[in-house]
PDB file of C-alpha atoms in Angstrom:
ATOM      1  CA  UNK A   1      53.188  84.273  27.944  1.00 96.00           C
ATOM      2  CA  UNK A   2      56.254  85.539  26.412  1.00 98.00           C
ATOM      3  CA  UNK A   3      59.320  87.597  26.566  1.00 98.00           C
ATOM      4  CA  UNK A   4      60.723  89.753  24.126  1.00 97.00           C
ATOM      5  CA  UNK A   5      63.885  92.074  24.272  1.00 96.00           C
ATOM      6  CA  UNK A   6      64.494  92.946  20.367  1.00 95.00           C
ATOM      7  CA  UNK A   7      64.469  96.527  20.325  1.00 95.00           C
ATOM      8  CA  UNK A   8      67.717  97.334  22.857  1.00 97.00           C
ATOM      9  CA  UNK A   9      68.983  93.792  22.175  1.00 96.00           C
ATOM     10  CA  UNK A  10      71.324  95.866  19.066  1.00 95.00           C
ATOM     11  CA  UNK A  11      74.649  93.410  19.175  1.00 95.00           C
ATOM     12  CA  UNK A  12      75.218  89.807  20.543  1.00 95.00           C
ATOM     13  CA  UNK A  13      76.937  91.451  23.956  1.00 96.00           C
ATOM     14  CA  UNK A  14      73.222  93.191  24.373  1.00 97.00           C
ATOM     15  CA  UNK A  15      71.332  90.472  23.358  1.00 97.00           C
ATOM     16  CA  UNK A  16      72.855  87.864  25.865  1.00 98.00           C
ATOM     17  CA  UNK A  17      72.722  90.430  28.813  1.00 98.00           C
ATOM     18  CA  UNK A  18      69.290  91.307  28.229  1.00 98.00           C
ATOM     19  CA  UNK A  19      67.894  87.487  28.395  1.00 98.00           C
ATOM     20  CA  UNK A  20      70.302  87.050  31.869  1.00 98.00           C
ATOM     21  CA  UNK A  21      68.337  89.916  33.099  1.00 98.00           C
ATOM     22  CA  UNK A  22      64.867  89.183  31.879  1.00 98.00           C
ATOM     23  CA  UNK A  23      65.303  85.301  33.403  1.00 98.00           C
ATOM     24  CA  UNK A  24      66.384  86.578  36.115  1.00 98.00           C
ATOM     25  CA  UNK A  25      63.475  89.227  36.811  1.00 98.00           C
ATOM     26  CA  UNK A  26      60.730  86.705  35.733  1.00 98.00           C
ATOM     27  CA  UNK A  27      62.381  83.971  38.140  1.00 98.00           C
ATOM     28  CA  UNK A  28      62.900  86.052  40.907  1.00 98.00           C
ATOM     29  CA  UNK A  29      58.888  87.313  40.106  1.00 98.00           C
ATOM     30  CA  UNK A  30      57.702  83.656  40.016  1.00 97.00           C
ATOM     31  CA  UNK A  31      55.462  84.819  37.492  1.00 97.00           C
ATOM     32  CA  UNK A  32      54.683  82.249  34.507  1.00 89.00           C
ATOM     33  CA  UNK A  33      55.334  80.396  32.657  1.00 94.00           C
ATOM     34  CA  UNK A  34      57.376  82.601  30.252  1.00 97.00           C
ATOM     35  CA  UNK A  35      58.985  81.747  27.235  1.00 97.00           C
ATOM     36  CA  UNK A  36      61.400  83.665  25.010  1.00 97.00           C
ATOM     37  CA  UNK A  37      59.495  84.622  21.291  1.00 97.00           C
ATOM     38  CA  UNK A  38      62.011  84.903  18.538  1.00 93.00           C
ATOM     39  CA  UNK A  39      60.374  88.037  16.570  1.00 93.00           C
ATOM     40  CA  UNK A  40      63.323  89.317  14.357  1.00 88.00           C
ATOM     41  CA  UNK A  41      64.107  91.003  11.730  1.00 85.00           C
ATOM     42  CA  UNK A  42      62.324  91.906   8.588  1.00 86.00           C
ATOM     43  CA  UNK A  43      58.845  90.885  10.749  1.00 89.00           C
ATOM     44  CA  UNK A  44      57.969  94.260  11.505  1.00 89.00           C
ATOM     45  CA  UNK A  45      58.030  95.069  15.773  1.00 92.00           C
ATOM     46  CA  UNK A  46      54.345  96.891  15.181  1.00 93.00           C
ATOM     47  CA  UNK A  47      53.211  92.965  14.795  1.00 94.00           C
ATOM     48  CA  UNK A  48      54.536  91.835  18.182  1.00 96.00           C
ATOM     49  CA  UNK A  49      53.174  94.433  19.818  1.00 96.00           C
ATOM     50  CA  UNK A  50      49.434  94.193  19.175  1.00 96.00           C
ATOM     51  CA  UNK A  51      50.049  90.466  20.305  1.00 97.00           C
ATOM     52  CA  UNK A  52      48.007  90.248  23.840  1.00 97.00           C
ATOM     53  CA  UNK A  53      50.153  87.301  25.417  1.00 97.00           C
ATOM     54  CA  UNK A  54      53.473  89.307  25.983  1.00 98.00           C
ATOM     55  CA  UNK A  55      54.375  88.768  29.584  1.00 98.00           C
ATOM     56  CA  UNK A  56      57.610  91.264  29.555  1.00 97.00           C
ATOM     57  CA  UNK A  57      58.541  92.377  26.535  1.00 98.00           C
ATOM     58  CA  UNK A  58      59.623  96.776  25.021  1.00 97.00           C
ATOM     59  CA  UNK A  59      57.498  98.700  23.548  1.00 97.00           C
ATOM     60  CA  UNK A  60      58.266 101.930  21.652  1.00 96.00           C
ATOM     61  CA  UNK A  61      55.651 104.870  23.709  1.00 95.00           C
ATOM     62  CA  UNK A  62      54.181 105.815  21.060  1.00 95.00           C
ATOM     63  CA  UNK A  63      52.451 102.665  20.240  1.00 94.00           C
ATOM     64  CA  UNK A  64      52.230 102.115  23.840  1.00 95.00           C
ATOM     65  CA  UNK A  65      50.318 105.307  24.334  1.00 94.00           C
ATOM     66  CA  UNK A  66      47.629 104.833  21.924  1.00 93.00           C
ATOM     67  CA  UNK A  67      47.214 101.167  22.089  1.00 95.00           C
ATOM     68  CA  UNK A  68      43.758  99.265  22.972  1.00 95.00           C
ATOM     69  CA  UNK A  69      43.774  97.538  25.296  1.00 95.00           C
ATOM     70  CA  UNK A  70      46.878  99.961  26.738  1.00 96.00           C
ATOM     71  CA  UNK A  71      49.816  98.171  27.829  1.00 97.00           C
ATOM     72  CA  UNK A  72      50.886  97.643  31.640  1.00 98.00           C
ATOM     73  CA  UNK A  73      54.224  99.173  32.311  1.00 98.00           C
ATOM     74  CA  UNK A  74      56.061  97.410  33.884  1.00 98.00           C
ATOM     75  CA  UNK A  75      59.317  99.268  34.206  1.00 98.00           C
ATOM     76  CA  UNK A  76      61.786 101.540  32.097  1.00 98.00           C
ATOM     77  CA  UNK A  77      65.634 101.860  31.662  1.00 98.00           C
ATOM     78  CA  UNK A  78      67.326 104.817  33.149  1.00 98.00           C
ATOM     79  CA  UNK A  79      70.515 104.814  30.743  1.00 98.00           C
ATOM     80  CA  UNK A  80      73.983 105.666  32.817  1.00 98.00           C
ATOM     81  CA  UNK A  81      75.039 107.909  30.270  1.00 98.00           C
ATOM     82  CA  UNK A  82      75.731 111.159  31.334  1.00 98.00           C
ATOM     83  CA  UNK A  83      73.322 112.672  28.518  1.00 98.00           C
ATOM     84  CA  UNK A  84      70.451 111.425  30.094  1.00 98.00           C
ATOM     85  CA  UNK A  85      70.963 112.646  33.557  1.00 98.00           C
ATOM     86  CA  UNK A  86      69.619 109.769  35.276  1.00 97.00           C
ATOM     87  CA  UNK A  87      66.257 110.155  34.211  1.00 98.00           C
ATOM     88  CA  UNK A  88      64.314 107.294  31.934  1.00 98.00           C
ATOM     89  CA  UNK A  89      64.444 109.257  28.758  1.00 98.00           C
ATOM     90  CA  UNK A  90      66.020 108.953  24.924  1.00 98.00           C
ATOM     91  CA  UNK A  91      66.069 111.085  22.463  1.00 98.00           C
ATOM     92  CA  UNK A  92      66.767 110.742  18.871  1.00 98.00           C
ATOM     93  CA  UNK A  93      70.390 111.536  17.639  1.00 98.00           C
ATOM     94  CA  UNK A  94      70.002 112.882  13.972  1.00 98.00           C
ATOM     95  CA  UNK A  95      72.996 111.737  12.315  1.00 98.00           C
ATOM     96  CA  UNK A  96      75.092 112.076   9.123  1.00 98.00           C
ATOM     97  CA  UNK A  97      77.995 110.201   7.787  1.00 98.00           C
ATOM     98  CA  UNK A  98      81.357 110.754   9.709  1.00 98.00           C
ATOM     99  CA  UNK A  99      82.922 112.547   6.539  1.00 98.00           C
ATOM    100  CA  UNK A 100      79.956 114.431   5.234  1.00 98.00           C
ATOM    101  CA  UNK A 101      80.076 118.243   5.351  1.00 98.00           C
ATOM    102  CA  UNK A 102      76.911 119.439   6.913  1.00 98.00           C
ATOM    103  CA  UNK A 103      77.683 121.321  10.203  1.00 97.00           C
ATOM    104  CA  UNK A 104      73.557 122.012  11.093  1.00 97.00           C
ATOM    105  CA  UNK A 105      70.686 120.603  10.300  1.00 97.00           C
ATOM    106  CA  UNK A 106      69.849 122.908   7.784  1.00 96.00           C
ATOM    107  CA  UNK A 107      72.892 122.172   5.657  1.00 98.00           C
ATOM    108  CA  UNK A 108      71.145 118.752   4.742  1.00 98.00           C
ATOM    109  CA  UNK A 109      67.892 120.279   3.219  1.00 97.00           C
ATOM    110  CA  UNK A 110      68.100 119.012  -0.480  1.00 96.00           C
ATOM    111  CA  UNK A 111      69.358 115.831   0.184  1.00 97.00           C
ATOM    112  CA  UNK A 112      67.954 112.630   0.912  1.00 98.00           C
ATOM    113  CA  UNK A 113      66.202 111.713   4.223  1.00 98.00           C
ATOM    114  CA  UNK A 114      65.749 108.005   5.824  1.00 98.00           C
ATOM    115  CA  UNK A 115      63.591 106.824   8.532  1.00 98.00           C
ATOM    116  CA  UNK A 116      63.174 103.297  10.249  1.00 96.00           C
ATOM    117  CA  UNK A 117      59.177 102.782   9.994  1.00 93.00           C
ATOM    118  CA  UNK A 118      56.817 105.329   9.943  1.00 92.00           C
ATOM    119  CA  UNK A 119      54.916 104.141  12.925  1.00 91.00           C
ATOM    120  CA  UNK A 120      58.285 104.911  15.362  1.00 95.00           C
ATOM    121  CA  UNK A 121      58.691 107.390  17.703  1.00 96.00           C
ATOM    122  CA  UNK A 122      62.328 107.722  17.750  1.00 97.00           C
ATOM    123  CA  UNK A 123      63.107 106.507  14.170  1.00 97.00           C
ATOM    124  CA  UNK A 124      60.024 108.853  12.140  1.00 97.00           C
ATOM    125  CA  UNK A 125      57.933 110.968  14.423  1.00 97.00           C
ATOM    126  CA  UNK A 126      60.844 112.782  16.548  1.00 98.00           C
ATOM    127  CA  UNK A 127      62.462 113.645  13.407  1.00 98.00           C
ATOM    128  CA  UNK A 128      59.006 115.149  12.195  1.00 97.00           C
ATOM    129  CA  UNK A 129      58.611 116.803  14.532  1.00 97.00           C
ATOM    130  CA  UNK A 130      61.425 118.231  14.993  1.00 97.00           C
ATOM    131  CA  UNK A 131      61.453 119.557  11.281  1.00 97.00           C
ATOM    132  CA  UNK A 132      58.014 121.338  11.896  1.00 95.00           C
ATOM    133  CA  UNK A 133      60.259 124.582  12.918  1.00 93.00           C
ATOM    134  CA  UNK A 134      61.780 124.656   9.412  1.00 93.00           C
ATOM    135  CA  UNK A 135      58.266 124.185   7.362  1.00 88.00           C
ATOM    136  CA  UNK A 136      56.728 127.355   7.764  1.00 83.00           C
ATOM    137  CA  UNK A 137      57.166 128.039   4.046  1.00 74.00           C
ATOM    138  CA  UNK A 138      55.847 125.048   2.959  1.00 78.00           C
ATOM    139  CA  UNK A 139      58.584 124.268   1.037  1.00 86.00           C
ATOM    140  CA  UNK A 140      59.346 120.429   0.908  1.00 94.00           C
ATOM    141  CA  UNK A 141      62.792 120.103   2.490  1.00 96.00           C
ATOM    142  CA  UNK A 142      64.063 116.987   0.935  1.00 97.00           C
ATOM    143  CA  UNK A 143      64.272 115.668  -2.204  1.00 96.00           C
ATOM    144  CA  UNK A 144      63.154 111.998  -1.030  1.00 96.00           C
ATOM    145  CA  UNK A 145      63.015 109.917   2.025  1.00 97.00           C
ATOM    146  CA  UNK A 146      64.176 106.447   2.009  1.00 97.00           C
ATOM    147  CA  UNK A 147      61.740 104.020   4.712  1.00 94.00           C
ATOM    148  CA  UNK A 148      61.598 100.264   5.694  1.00 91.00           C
ATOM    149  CA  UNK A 149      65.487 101.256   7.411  1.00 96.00           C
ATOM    150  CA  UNK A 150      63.740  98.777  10.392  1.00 93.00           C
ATOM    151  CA  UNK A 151      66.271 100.067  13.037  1.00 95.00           C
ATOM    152  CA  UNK A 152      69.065 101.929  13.567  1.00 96.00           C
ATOM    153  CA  UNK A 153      71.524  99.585  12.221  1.00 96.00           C
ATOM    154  CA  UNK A 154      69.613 100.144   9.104  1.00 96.00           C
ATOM    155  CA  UNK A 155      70.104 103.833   9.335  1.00 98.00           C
ATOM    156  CA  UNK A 156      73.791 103.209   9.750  1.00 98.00           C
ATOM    157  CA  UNK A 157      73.864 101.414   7.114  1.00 98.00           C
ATOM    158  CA  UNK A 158      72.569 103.686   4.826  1.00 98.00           C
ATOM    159  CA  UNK A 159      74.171 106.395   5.748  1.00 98.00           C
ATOM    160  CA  UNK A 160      77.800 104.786   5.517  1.00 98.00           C
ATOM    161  CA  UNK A 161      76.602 103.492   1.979  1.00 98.00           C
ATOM    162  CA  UNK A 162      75.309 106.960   0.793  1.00 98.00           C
ATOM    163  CA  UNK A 163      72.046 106.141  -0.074  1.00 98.00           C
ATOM    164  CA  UNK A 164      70.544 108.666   2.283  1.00 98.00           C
ATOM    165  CA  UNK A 165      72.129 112.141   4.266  1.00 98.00           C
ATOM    166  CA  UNK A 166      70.585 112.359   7.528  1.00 98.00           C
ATOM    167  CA  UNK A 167      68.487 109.608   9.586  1.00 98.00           C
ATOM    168  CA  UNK A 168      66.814 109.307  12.667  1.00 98.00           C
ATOM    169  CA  UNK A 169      68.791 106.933  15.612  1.00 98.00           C
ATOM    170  CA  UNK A 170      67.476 106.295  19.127  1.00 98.00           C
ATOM    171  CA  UNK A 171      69.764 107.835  21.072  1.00 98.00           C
ATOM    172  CA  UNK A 172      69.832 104.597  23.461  1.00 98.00           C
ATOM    173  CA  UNK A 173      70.115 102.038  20.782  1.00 98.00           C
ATOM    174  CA  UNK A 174      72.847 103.885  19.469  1.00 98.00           C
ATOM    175  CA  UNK A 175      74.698 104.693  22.763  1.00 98.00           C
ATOM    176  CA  UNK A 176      75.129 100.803  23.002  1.00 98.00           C
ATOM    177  CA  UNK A 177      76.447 100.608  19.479  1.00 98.00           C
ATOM    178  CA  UNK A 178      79.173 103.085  20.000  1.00 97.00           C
ATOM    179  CA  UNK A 179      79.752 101.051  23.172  1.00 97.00           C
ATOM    180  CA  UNK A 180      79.410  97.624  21.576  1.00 95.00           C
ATOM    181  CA  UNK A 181      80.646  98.185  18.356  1.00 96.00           C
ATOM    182  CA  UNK A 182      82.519 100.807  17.848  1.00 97.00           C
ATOM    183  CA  UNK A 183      83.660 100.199  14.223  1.00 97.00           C
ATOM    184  CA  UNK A 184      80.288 100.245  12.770  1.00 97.00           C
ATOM    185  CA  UNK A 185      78.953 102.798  14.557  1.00 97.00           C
ATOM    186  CA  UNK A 186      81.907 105.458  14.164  1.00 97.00           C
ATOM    187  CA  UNK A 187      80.803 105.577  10.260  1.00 98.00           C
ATOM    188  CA  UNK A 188      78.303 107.949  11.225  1.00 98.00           C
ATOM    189  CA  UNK A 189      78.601 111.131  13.682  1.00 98.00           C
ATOM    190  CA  UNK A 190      75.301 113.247  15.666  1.00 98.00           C
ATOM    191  CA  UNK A 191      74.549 116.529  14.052  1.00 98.00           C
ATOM    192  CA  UNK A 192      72.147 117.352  16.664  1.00 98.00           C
ATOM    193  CA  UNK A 193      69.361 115.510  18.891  1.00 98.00           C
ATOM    194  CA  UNK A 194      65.837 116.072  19.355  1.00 98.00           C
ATOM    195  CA  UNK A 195      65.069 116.919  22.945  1.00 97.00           C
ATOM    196  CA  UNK A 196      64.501 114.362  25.541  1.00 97.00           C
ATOM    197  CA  UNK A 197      61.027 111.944  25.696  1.00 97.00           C
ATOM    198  CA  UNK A 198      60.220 109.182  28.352  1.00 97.00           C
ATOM    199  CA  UNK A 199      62.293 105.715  27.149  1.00 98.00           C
ATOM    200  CA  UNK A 200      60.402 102.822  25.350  1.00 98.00           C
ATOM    201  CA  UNK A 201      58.868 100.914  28.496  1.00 98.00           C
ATOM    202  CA  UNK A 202      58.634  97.052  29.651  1.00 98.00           C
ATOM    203  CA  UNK A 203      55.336  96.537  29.215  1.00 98.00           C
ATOM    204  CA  UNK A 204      53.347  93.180  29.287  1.00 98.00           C
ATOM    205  CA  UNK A 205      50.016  93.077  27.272  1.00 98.00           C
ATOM    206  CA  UNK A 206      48.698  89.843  28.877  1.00 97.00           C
ATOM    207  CA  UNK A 207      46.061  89.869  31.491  1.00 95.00           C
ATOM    208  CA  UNK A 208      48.297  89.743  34.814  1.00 97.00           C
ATOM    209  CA  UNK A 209      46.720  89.947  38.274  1.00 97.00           C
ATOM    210  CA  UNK A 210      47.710  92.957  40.409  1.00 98.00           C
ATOM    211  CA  UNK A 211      50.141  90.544  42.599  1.00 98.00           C
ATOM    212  CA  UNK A 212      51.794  89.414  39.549  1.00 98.00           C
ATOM    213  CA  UNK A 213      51.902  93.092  38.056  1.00 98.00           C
ATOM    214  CA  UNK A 214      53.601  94.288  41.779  1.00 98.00           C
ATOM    215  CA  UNK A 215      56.085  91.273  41.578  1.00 98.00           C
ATOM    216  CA  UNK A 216      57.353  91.718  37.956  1.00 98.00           C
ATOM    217  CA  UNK A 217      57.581  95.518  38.946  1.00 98.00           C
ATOM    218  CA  UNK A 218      59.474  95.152  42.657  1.00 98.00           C
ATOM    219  CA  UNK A 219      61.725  92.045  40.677  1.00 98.00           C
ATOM    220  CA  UNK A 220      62.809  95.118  37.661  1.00 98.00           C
ATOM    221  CA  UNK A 221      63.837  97.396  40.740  1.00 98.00           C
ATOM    222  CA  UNK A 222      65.874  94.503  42.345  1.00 98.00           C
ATOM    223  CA  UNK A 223      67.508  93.646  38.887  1.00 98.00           C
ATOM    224  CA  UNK A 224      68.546  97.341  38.857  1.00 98.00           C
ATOM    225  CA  UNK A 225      70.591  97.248  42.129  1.00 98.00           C
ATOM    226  CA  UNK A 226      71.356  93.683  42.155  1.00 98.00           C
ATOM    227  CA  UNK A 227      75.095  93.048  42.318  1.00 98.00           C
ATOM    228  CA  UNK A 228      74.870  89.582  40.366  1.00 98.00           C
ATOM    229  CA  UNK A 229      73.531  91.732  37.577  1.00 98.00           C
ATOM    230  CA  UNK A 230      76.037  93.908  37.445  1.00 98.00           C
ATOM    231  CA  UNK A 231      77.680  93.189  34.655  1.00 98.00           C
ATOM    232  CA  UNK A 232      74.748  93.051  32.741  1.00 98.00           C
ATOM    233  CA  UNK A 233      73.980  96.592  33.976  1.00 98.00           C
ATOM    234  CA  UNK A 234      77.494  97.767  32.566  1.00 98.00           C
ATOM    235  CA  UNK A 235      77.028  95.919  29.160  1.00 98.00           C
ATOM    236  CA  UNK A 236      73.625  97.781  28.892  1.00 98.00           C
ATOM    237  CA  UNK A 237      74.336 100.777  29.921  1.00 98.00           C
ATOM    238  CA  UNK A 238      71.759 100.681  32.956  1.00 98.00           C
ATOM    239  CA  UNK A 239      71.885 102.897  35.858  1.00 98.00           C
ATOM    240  CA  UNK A 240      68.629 101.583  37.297  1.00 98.00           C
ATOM    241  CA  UNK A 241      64.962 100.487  36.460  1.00 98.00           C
ATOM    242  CA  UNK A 242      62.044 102.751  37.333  1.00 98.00           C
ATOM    243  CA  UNK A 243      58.647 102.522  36.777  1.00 97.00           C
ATOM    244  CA  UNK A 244      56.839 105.354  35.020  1.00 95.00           C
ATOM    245  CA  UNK A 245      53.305 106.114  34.518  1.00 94.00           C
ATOM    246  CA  UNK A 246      51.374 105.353  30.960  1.00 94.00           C
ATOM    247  CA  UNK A 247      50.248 108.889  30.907  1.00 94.00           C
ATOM    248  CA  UNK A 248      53.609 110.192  31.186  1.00 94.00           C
ATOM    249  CA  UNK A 249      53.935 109.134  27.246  1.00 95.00           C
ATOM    250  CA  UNK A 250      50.742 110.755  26.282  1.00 93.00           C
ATOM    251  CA  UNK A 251      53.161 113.911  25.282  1.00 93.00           C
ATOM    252  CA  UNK A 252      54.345 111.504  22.333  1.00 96.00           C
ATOM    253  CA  UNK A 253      50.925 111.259  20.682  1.00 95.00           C
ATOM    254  CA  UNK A 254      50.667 115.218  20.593  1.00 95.00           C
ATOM    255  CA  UNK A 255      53.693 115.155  19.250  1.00 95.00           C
ATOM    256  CA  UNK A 256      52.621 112.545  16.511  1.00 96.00           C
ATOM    257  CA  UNK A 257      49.307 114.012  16.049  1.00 96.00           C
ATOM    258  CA  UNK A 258      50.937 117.458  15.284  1.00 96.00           C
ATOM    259  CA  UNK A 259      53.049 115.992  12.590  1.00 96.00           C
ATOM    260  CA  UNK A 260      49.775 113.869  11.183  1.00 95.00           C
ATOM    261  CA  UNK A 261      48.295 116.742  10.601  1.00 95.00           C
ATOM    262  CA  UNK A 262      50.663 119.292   9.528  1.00 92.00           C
ATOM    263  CA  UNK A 263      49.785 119.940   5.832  1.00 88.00           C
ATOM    264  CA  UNK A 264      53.405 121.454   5.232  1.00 87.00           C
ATOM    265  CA  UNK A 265      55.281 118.698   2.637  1.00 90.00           C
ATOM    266  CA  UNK A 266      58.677 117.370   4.332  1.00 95.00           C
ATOM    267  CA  UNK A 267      59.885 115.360   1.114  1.00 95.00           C
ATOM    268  CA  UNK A 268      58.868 116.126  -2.950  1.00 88.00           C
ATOM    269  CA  UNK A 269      56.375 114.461  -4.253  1.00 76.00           C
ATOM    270  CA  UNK A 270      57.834 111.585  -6.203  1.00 61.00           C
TER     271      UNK A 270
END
């Protein structure tokens, strides 16, 4: 089995906390063996997760939602952030460059959109969505959307280049950018964020007995509270672990499905 922390591992600081506490959860679990899978960028995420011998690894819920065989959830960040009031949500910040001019959302219709991949909640379908309440004309409302951004750090990127206006950023990922890099990330500021959706959870997509399943699960709520973690917990951004339920991301694939089949153009055709 393996383990797999790319998608909030967004800086070296992140990355090397996240493996201390994923050793130490799978140690203290005595589940295994588990083995770190190096899964990085450009291999898409979407490949990873329709693997079926990921013993702890995150998941975006969307995916997790509709996949088959579904996912066991193993446990889910609450950020300490004060925006996400203790509760194991993210939203997605919609951001511009720091020196562009738009004040509301509406100011960049015209321009040039980006997403990360068009299979991602935060980084496609949260943006979509929230555009839906602008569409009622069904007037496209940007010129072109630039994809294959991967991440967030890809949205940055654009952004600070000028290739795109606006772009999606998980409001998580890019809490520990501000925290972890604060130079890159101050190139771009939030014009607004989408409201708030359950977090990407742990999941593990390999057959696990229920005693292993409880173990992993009571070893995420000790790693939460533990005070040898807590440094970790502070680099992360981690107030505690929880453990939702699958169905509470069902709400995403509405969400999706609503977008899917809107017949309202968001972009021009090319």
């Amino acid at each position: 089995m393996y383990i797999n922390a790319r998608m909030y591992s967004v800086s070296v600081q992140t990355r090397t906390a996240w493996k201390t506490i994923f050793n130490a959860v799978v140690a203290r679990s005595k589940v295994g063996p588990m083995t770190w899978l190096q899964h990085e960028p450009p291999l898409l995420i979407s490949q990873m997760w329709a693997r079926d011998d990921l013993g702890c690894a995150m998941m975006c819920g969307l995916p997790a939602s509709v996949r088959s065989p579904a996912p066991t959830i193993l446990a889910s960040v609450v950020p300490s952030p004060q925006r996400f009031n203790r509760r194991p949500v993210y939203m997605s910040d919609l951001a511009v460059r720091v020196d562009a001019p738009y004040r509301r959302l509406q100011d960049t219709f015209g321009g040039i959109a980006g997403i990360t991949v068009p299979d991602s909640q935060s980084g496609y379908f949260a943006f979509r969505y929230r555009l839906l309440e602008f569409q009622h004309e069904s007037q496209p409302l940007y010129q072109k959307c630039v994809g294959r951004l991967l991440n967030a750090r890809g949205v940055i990127a654009a952004l600070a280049r000028g290739d795109i206006d606006i772009g999606p950023l998980d409001g998580y990922v890019h809490d520990l950018l501000r925290s972890s890099e604060p130079d890159f990330s101050n190139q771009v500021r939030i014009l607004e964020s989408t409201e708030p959706t359950p977090i990407p959870p742990i999941v593990s997509t390999a057959p696990l007995s229920l005693a292993n399943i409880r173990a992993l699960r009571e070893a995420f709520m000790w790693a939460g509270r533990a005070e040898e973690l807590a440094e970790e917990r502070s680099t992360l951004l981690i107030h505690e672990f929880c453990c939702p339920s699958l169905a509470d991301y069902k709400a995403l694939a509405k969400q999706a499905q609503a977008v899917e089949t809107s017949t309202a153009p968001w972009v021009e055709e090319a």
